[in-house]
Amino acid sequence: MSQDNAYVPPRVWTWEKASGGTFSSINRPIAGPTHEKELPVGKHPFQLYSMGTPNGVKATVMFEELLARGHEGAEYDAWLIRIGEGDQFGSGFVEINPNSKIPAMVDRSTPEAIRVFESGAILLYLAEKFDEFLPDDPAGRTETLNWLFWQMGSAPFLGGGFGHFYAYAPEKLEYPIDRYAMEAKRQLDVLDRRLAETRYLAGDTYTIADIATWPWYGQLALERLYDAGEFLQVQEYKNVQRWAREIDGRDAVQRGRMVNRTFGEPEMQLHERHDASDFELRTEDKVTGEKGHA
């Protein structure tokens, strides 16, 4: 950009036009609902309102992992919140999550229903409720939380930073792409060095730290995010590759990836999940008759 065209911020910012790029129609500088809409409620103890983005996948993988371990009390209804259409600004959703971000859930197994929002909070809540995927010993628990909160703090640079400017912004700008590509690669290097030491992020045990981190960095390593695998040279991170492939092979992870998913191959899309049989009977290829590409 030439100096003549350089942007000079005004003294006071005002919202005069849409930001442009993907999701511009739903970006706004105020919170609160835009319309009245109650949320549906199903029959299971947990009601999840989400979409199959990396943050949403964290929650559905966690539920599927708990069910795989025999926790019948973890049965859940997964309702689709179409964030591109502004469902997250409906009054019912805002009541559960005033920040209007997915995923959000309600635990109705308690005497009074408990709302839980923010993906990390959901993982921690479920881990403590079912005593799974979070070590009991102080050192193991703390190391798990170290990496859980590392992910919560790091992923916005990958998604809102690199992903936005590389894939979603209305024009390609060298400075922000370089800035956030550098940070994305630094984060991959952090993970790669850690995973050279241990099988999983918190040690030898699979935990909520892995469940939180894999949908972002594991899928990035497997070239499923932003069409940026070659650009970031993700194959260079050998330990991340090993970890990403191992977790990708888990049946519960495969199921979790499908729930509330509205993109990709139809057989990998289960828009809503209300029963385990839905994975066989209600994927989009079954519902619409549309087949994926060979």
Steps between C-alpha positions, in 0.01 A plus 500: 500500500639837404531781752242698301239230563594429862209483740495771766272405793253770604506634853180310577405177325143476373312208345412632156539197276530123506850366558501304174609144438344179620267540799482878449120490510498381861784711640388789718645704786217434747378198694152375577229331293387620159180296494274287716552129461465226758742211493371146449536250782539126451470198727859458616676637810719732295384747239779621273454796266788516257646471152782281369776760513819409691355640822178309449688178425664517843163456670363227275822299517488525880144370512579215261810406700297490821233284339771270363616447859153391603367818662132477410439822693695686233231451237434823320291677241709706261304783337643685203570872542570645157739778588513633142128569526518664843330225706738582785330836542160349574364581845511139618863454405606834651334393823735200512805684369496880522811500280306346206768246412472125452512255665264548791318236698250442778533222755143402587602205717537730801216623730525835326628514143859624469620694197859454387661711228854525357641177361771470765245541778283229342793256485601570859140476624445162334841366605428580863140379488594159359853475643651433158780645286639709787762339727433490873856560611595867544790491255303327225194718551707817492689397186170422330361840592825665388444370148125552506544868576791522256258395230233744613747786484681395183224396261362853447831587333460198274131548421415866540851601396652270240179334383316828459765684303615200295160351415213733585605865466369687195854556372841343556726727705865407544560646844222323697550172311873506574438601861255221573671235286808558714294452815321191366833338419640597839203331666548187290863497610394529865279196455760310299763544769259393772384195306862396446504442876161340563235299318228750586509861609474438874711184499425138414124537554241638259326794668277801442817684397518280190124518444522879504810535288448237231202664321718805435860389469446134420269584213737773386777240490271267303440783249132545583510868597516804272658304211829613655697176543754572230525868590586420861698184411313303764664171400825625655357460850551126529395461862184699444430281197535182706273634775244638253471170313471295819214710635335514158480121512285492812140396429359760739697773324366391164146516633558831674627655177173416328260659748357843408720496188353681198790482255711240326390157385129431570580171674708696752218741584261428785319829540333397826569211731230362729585130508803283432314349204501840329856436382367215287160637410503880496818618325437733209564236235216296656271799550545661157629211290803707405822303474853621559773500240712191460 
